[in-house]
Coordinates of C-alpha atoms in Angstrom, one line a residue:
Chain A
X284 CA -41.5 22.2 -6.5
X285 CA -41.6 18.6 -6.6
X286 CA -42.6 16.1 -9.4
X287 CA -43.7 12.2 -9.5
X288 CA -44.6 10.2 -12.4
X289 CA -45.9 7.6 -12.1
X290 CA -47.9 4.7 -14.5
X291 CA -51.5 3.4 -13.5
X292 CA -53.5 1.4 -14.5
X293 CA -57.9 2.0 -14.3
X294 CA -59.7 -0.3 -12.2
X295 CA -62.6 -0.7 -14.7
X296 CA -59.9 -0.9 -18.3
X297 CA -56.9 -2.7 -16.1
X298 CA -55.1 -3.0 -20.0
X299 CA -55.3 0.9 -20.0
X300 CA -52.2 2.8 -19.0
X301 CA -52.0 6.2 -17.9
X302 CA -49.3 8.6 -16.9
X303 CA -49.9 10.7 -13.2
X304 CA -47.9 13.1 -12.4
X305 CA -48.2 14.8 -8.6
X306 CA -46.3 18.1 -8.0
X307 CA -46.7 19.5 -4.7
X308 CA -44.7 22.2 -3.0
X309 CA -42.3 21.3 0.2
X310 CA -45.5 18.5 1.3
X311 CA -48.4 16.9 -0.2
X312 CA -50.6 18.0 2.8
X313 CA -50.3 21.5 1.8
X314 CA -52.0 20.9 -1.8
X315 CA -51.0 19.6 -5.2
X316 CA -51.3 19.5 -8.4
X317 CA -52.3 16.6 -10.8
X318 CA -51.6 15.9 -14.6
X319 CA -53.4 12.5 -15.9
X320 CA -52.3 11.6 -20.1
X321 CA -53.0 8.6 -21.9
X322 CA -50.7 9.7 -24.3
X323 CA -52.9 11.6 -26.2
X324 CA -55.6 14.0 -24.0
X325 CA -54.1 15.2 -21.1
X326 CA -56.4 16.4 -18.1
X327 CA -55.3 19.0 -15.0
X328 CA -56.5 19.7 -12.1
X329 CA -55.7 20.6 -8.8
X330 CA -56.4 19.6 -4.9
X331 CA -56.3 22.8 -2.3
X332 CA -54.8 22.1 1.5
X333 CA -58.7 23.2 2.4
X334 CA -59.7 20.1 0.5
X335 CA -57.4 17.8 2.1
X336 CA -58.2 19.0 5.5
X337 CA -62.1 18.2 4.9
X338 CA -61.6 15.3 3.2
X339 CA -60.1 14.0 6.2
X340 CA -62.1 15.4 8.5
X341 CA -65.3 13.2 6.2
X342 CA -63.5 10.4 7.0
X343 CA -62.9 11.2 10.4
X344 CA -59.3 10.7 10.0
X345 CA -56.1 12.5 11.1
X346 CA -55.1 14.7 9.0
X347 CA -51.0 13.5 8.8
X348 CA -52.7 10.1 8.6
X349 CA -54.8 11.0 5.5
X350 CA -51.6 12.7 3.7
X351 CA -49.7 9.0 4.6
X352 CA -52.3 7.5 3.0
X353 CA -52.4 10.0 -0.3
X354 CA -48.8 9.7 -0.4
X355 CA -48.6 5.9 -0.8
X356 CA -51.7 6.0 -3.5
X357 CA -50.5 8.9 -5.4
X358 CA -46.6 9.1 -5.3
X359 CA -45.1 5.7 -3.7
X360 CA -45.2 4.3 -7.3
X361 CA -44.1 0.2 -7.5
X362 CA -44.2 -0.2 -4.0
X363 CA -48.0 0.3 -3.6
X364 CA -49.0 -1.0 -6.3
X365 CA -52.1 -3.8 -5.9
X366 CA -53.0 -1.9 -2.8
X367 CA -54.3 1.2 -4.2
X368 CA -57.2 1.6 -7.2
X369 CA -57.8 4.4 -9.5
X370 CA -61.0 4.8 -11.2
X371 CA -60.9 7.2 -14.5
X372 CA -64.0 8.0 -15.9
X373 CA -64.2 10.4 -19.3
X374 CA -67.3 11.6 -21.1
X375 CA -68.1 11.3 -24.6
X376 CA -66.5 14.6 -25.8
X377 CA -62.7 14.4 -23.3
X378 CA -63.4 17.2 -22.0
X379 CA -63.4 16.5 -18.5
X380 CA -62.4 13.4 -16.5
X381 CA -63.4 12.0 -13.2
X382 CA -60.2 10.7 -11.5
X383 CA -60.5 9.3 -7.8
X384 CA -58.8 6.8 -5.7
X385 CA -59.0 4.4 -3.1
X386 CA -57.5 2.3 -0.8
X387 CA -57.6 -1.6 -1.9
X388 CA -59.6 -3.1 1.1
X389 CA -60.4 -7.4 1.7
X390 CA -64.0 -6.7 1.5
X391 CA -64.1 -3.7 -1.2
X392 CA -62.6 -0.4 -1.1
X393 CA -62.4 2.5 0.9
X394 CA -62.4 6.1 -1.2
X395 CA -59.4 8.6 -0.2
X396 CA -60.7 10.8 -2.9
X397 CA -61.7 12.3 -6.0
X398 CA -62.0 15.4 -8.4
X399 CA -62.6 16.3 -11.6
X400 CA -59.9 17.1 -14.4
X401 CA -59.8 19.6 -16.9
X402 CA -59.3 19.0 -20.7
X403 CA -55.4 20.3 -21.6
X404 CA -56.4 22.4 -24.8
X405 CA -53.0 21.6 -26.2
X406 CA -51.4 17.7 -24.7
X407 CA -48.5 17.6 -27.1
X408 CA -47.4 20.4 -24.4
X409 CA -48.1 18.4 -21.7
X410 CA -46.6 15.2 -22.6
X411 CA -43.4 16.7 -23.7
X412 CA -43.2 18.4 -20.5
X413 CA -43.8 14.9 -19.0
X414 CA -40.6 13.4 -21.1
X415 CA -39.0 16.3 -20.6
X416 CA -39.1 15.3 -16.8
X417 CA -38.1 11.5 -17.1
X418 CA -34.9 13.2 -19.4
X419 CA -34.2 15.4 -16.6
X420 CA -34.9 12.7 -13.7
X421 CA -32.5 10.4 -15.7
X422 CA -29.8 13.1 -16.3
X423 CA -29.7 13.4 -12.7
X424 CA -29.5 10.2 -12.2
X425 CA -26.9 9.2 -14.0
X426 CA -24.9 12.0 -13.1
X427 CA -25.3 10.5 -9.1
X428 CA -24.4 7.1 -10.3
X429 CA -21.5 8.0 -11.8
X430 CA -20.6 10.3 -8.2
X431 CA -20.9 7.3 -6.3
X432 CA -19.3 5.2 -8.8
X433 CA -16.1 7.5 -8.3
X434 CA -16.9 8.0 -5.1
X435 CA -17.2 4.1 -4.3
X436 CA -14.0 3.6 -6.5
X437 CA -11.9 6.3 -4.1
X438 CA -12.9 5.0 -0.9
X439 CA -12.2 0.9 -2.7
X440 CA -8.6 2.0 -3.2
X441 CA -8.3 4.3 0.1
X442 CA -9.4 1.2 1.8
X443 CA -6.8 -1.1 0.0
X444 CA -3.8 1.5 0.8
X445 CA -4.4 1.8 4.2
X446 CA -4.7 -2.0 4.1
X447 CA -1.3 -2.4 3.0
X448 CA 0.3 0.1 4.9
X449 CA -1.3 -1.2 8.1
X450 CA 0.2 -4.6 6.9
X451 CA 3.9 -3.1 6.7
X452 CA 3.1 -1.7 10.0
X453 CA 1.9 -5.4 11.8
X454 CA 5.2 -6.7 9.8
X455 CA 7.4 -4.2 11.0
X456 CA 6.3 -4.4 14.5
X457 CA 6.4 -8.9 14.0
X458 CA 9.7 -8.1 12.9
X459 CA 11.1 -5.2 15.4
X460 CA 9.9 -8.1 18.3
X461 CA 11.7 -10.9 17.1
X462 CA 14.8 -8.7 16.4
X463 CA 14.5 -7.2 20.0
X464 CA 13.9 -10.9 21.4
X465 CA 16.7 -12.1 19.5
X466 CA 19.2 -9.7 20.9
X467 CA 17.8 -10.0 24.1
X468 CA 18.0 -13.5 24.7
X469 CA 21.7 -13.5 23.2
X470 CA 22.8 -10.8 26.4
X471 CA 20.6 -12.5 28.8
X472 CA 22.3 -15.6 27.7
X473 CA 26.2 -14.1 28.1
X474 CA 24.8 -13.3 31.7
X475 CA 23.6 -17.1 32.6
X476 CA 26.9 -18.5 31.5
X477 CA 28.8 -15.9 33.5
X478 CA 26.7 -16.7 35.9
X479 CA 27.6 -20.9 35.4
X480 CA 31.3 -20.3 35.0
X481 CA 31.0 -18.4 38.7
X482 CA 29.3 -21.3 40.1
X483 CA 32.4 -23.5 38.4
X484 CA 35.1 -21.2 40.2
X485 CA 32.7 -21.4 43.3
X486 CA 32.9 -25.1 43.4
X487 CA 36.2 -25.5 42.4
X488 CA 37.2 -23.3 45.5
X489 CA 34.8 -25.0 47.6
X490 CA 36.6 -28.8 46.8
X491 CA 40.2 -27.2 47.4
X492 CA 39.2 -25.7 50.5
X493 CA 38.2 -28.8 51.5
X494 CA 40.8 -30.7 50.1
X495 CA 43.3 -28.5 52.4
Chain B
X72 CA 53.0 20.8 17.1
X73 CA 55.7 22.0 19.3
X74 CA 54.1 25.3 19.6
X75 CA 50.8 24.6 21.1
X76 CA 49.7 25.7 24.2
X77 CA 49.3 23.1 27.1
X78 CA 45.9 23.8 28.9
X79 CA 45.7 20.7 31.0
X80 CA 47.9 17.7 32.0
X81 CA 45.3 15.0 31.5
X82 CA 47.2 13.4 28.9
X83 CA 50.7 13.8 30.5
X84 CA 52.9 11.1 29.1
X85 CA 50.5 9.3 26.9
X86 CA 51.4 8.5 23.6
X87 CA 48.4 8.3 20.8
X88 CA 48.5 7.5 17.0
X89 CA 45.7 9.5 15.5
X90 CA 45.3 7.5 12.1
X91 CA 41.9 9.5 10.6
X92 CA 39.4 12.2 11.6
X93 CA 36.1 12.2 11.4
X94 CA 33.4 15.0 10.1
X95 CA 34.3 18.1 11.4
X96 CA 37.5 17.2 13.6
X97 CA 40.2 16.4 11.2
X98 CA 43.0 14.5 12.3
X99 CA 45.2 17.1 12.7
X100 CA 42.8 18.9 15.1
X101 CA 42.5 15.7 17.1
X102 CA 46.6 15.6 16.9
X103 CA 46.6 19.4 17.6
X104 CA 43.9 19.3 20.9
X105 CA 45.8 15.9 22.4
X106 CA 49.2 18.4 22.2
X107 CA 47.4 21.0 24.5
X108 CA 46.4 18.2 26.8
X109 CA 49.7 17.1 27.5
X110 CA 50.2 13.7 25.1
X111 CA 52.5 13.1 22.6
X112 CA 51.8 11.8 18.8
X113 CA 52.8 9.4 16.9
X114 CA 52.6 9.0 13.0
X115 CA 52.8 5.0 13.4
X116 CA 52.0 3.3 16.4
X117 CA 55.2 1.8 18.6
X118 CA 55.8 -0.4 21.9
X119 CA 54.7 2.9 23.8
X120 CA 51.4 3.6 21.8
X121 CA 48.4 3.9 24.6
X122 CA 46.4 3.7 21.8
X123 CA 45.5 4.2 18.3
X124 CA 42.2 6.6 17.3
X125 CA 40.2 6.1 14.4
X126 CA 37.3 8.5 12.9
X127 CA 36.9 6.7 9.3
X128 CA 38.0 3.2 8.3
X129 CA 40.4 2.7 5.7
X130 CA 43.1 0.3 4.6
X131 CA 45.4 1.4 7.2
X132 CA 43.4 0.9 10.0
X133 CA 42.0 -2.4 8.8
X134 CA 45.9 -3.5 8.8
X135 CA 46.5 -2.3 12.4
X136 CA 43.2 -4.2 13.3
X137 CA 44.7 -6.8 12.0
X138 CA 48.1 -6.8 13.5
X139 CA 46.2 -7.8 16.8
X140 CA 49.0 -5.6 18.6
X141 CA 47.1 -2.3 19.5
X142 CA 44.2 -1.1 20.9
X143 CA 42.0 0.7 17.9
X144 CA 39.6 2.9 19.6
X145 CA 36.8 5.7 18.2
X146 CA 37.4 9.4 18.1
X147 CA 34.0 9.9 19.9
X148 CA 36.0 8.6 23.4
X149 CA 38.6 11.5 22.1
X150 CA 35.7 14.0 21.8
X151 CA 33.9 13.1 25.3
X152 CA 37.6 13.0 26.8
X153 CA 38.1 17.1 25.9
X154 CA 34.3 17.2 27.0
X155 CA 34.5 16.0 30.2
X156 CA 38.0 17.2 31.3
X157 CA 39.0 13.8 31.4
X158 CA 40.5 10.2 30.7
X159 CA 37.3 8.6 30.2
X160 CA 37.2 4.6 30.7
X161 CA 37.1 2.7 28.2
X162 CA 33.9 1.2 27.5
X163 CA 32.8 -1.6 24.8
X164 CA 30.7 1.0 22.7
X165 CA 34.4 2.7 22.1
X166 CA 36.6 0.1 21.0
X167 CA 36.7 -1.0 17.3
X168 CA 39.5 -3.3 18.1
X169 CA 40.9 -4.3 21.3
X170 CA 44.6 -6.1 21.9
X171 CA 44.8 -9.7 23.9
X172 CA 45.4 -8.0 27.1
X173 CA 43.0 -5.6 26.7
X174 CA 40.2 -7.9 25.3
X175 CA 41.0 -10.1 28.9
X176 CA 40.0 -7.0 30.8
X177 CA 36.9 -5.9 29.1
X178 CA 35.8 -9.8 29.4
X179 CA 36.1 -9.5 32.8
X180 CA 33.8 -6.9 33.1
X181 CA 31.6 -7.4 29.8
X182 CA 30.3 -10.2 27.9
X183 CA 30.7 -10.2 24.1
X184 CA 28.1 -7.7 23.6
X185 CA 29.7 -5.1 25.5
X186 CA 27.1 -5.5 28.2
X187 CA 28.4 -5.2 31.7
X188 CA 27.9 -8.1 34.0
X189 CA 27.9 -6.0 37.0
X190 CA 26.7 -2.6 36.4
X191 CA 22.8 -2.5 35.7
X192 CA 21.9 -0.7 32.4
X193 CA 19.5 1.3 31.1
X194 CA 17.7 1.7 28.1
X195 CA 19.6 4.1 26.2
X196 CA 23.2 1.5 27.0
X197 CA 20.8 -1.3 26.2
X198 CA 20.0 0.3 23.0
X199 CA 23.6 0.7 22.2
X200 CA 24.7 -2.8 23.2
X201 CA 21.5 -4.4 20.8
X202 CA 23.1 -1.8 17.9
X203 CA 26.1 -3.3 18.3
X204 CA 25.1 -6.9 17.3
X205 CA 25.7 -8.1 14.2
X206 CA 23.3 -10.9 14.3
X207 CA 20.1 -10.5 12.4
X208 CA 18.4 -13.6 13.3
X209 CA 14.6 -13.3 13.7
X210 CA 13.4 -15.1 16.7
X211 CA 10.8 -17.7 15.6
X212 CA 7.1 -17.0 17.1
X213 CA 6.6 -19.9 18.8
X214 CA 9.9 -19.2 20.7
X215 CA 8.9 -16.0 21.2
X216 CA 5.7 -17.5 22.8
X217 CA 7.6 -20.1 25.1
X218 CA 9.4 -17.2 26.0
X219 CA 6.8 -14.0 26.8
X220 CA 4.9 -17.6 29.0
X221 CA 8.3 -18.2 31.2
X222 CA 8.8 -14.5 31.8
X223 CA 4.8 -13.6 32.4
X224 CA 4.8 -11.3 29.6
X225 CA 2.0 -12.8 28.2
X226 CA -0.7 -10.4 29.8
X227 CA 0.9 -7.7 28.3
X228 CA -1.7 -5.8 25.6
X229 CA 0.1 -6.6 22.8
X230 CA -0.1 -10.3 23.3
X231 CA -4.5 -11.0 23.4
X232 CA -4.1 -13.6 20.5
X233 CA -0.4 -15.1 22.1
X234 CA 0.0 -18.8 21.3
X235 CA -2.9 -19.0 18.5
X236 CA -2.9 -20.3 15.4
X237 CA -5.5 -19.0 13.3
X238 CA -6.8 -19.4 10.1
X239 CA -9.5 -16.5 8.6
X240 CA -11.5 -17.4 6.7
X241 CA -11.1 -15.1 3.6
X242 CA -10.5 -17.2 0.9
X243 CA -13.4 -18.0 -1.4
X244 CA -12.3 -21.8 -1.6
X245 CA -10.7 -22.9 1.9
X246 CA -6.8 -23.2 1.5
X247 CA -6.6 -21.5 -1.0
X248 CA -4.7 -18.2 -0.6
X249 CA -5.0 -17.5 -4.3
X250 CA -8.6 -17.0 -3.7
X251 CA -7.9 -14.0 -1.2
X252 CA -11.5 -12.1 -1.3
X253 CA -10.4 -8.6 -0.8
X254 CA -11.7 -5.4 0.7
X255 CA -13.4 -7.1 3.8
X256 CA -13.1 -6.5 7.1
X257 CA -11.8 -9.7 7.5
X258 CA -8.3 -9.0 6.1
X259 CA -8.0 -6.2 8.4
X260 CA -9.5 -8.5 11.6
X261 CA -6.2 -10.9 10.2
X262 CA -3.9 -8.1 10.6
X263 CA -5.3 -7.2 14.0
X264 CA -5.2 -10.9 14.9
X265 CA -1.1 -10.7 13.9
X266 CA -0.5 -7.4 15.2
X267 CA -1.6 -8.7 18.5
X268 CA 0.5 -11.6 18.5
X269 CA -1.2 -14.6 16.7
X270 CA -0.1 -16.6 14.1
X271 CA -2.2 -16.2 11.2
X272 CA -2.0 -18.9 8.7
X273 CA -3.1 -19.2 5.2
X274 CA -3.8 -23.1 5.9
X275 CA -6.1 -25.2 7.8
X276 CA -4.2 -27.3 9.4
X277 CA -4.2 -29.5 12.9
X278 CA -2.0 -26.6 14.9
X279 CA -4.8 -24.6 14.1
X280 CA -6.8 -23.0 17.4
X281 CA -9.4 -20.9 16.2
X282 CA -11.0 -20.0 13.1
X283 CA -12.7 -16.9 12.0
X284 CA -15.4 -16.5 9.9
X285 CA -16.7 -13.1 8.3
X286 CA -20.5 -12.3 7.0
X287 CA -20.4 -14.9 4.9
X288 CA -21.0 -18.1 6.4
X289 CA -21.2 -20.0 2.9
X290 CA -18.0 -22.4 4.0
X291 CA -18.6 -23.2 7.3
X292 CA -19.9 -26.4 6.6
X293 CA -16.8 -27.2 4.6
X294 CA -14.5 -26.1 7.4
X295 CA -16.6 -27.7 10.5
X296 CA -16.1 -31.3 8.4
X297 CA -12.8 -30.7 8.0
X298 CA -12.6 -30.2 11.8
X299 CA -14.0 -33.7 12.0
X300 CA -11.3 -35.2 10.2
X301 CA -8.6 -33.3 13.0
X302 CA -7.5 -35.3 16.1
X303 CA -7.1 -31.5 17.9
X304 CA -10.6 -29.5 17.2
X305 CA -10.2 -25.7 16.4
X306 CA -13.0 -23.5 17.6
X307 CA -15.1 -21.6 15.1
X308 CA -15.5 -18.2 16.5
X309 CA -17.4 -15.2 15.0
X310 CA -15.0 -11.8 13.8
X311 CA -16.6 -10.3 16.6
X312 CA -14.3 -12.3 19.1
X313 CA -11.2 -10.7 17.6
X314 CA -13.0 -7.4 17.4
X315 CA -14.0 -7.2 21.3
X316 CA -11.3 -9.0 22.5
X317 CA -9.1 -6.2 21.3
X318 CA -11.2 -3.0 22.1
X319 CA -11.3 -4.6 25.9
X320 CA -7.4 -6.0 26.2
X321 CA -7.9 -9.2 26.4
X322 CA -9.0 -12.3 24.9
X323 CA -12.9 -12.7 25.4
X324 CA -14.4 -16.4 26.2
X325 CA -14.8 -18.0 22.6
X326 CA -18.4 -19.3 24.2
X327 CA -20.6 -16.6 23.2
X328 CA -19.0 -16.1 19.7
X329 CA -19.1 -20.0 18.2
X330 CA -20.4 -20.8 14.9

């Protein structure tokens, strides 16, 4: 099962905040669930697969279009916001709540859709479950940060190790090439004066030869 | 030693002076093995000595070295001698010290090095001439460059970045190597850039050829008006230059990579 909370705010009372949490099973197309709180009354209600399918089909819409288009009202959170109202209407006595949504248009607003919520009998249930949630969300979280954290910190000093030992390797290799030029270039150099004092002998036989 | 039995006459009439062993073969087992092969020991070497043998230095060789008189020469020749059934040549690889007369011969035949000037070689005698130099001298890199040009060695795969000068750009302020900024690629393109024969340099100076710049290009403005100031202009060229010029072997055209 998976969770969202997320805060909204009513079209018609934009200084009223409201908590929405979403739970839905492996996709939102195949139904969810909805929990609305103001912090003090909680409403539930829920929204089959056979109800998404028709509300699409009202709208003449593709069905995996439709879910996009829930999933970025109901669960994208910060990202969406401005582009998606909510309208929350409650009667006199709390016990049930209209809750529908729509798409932020130019020229008005176009309705994705709407249902009405039942009164929570007891909301000091449902709002602890709703902290409960965020405690769990930010456990987790924490508990990733600090993963990477380690993990980032490993791979920092991996990288810096292999870093130096690939810089003794460029130095030895800098210095195994001068070495070996060095020695080279000493021989090859006994070799060219052998070579120059043959040329002397060659000479010098050359001038007595012709001297006789 | 006037019991052993003679197995060969290789040594017939040669007199040695074994002064130390070495490892395993003791001097008396040198001694003992020269006895079956026909030559005669001495405990101090005389007018008739062939030659003295040495496994380990010590103060008694280092005084016979220095007496100039004999030829001092290592038990491996010994060893290779009873191996090969024979009286193996002297070569320079043997001698530790070698008499006038003798040292006339080999220079005949050898230069200093103990490198023959007639014989070729190959790369395990090359090997044991170069390990018998003493010389550590480093030869400088831009002699190294003059020399890899003269000998057309400079096409070889290790030598892309040959004859540049470059400075990386990795330093958060521009000359200053205290500054290093670590952990980026570009250390490691700086290390290529050496490992395949540049010259990195920590300055930006005139000699400079190229420069190479990283992600960040937050100093290239600096660096292109220090170019203006330089009679010799240094191309600016991306870390991608150095990265495909080594996966393909050679040095790409700067063109495509300038800043």
């Amino acid at each position: 099962m998976e969770k969202t909370l997320n805060r909204i705010h009513p079209v018609s009372h934009p200084e009223e905040t409201y908590f929405l949490q979403v739970s839905w099973e492996k996709d939102l197309g195949t139904g969810f669930g909805i929990i609305l709180s103001d912090g003090q009354c909680a409403w539930t209600g829920k929204v089959s697969e056979a109800e998404i399918s028709r509300e699409a089909a009202d709208m003449e819409m593709n069905k995996e279009k439709y879910v996009e288009e829930l999933k970025k009202a109901l669960i994208a959170g910060e990202e969406s916001a401005g582009k998606y109202n909510f309208a929350i209407s409650r009667d006199e006595e709390n016990t049930a709540c209209h809750f529908s949504y729509e798409r932020n248009l130019k020229d008005g607003s176009f309705r994705l859709g709407s249902l009405k919520l039942q009164k929570v009998s007891n909301p000091a249930e449902v709002i602890k479950e709703l902290i409960g949630y965020c405690l769990d969300r930010l456990g987790s979280l924490q508990a990733k940060n600090e993963h990477l954290q380690k993990e980032n910190e490993r791979l920092f000093s991996d990288w810096s190790d292999v870093e130096k030992r690939l810089e003794k390797c460029v130095e030895a290799k800098e210095e195994l090439e001068a070495d070996l030029y060095n020695r080279f270039i000493l021989v090859l150099n006994e070799k060219k004066a052998k070579i120059r004092n043959l040329q002397k002998l060659l000479n010098e036989a050359r001038e007595s030869a012709a001297a006789a | 030693l006037s019991t052993v039995n003679k197995v060969s006459n290789v040594f017939e009439d040669v007199e040695f002076c074994v002064m130390t062993g070495m490892g395993k073969y003791s001097k008396l087992y040198l001694e003992s093995r020269i006895a079956e092969w026909g030559g005669s020991v001495v405990q101090n070497p005389g007018p008739e000595t062939y030659c003295v043998i040495v496994g380990a230095d010590n103060v008694r060789v280092k005084n016979i070295i220095a007496s100039n008189k004999y030829d001092v020469v290592r038990a491996e020749w010994l060893l290779q001698c009873f191996q090969t059934k024979m009286l193996v040549p002297w070569q320079p690889a043997f001698m530790i010290h070698m008499s006038p007369d003798t040292k006339e011969h080999f220079a005949r035949e050898y230069d200093c090095y103990g490198d023959s000037y007639t014989a070729d070689t190959d790369v395990a005698q090359l090997k044991e001439v170069f390990s018998r130099m003493e010389d550590r001298k480093l030869m400088p890199w831009d002699v190294i460059v003059e020399l890899e040009e003269r000998y057309s060695w400079n096409s070889c795969q290790l030598s892309i970045f040959r004859g540049n000068t470059i400075y990386v750009d990795c330093y958060a302020v521009v000359n200053e190597p205290r500054t290093k900024i670590h952990g980026t690629t570009l250390s490691i393109r700086a290390l290529e850039l050496r490992f395949y024969g540049a010259k990195v340099v920590s300055h930006l100076e005139e000699s400079v050829s190229h420069v190479i710049i990283g992600e960040d290009h937050s100093r290239v403005k600096e660096i292109k008006a220090l170019r203006r100031t330089f009679g010799k202009k240094f191309k600016i060229v991306f870390e991608l230059w150095v990265k495909q010029s080594v996966e393909e072997g050679v040095p790409k055209d700067e063109s495509q990579y300038l800043i």
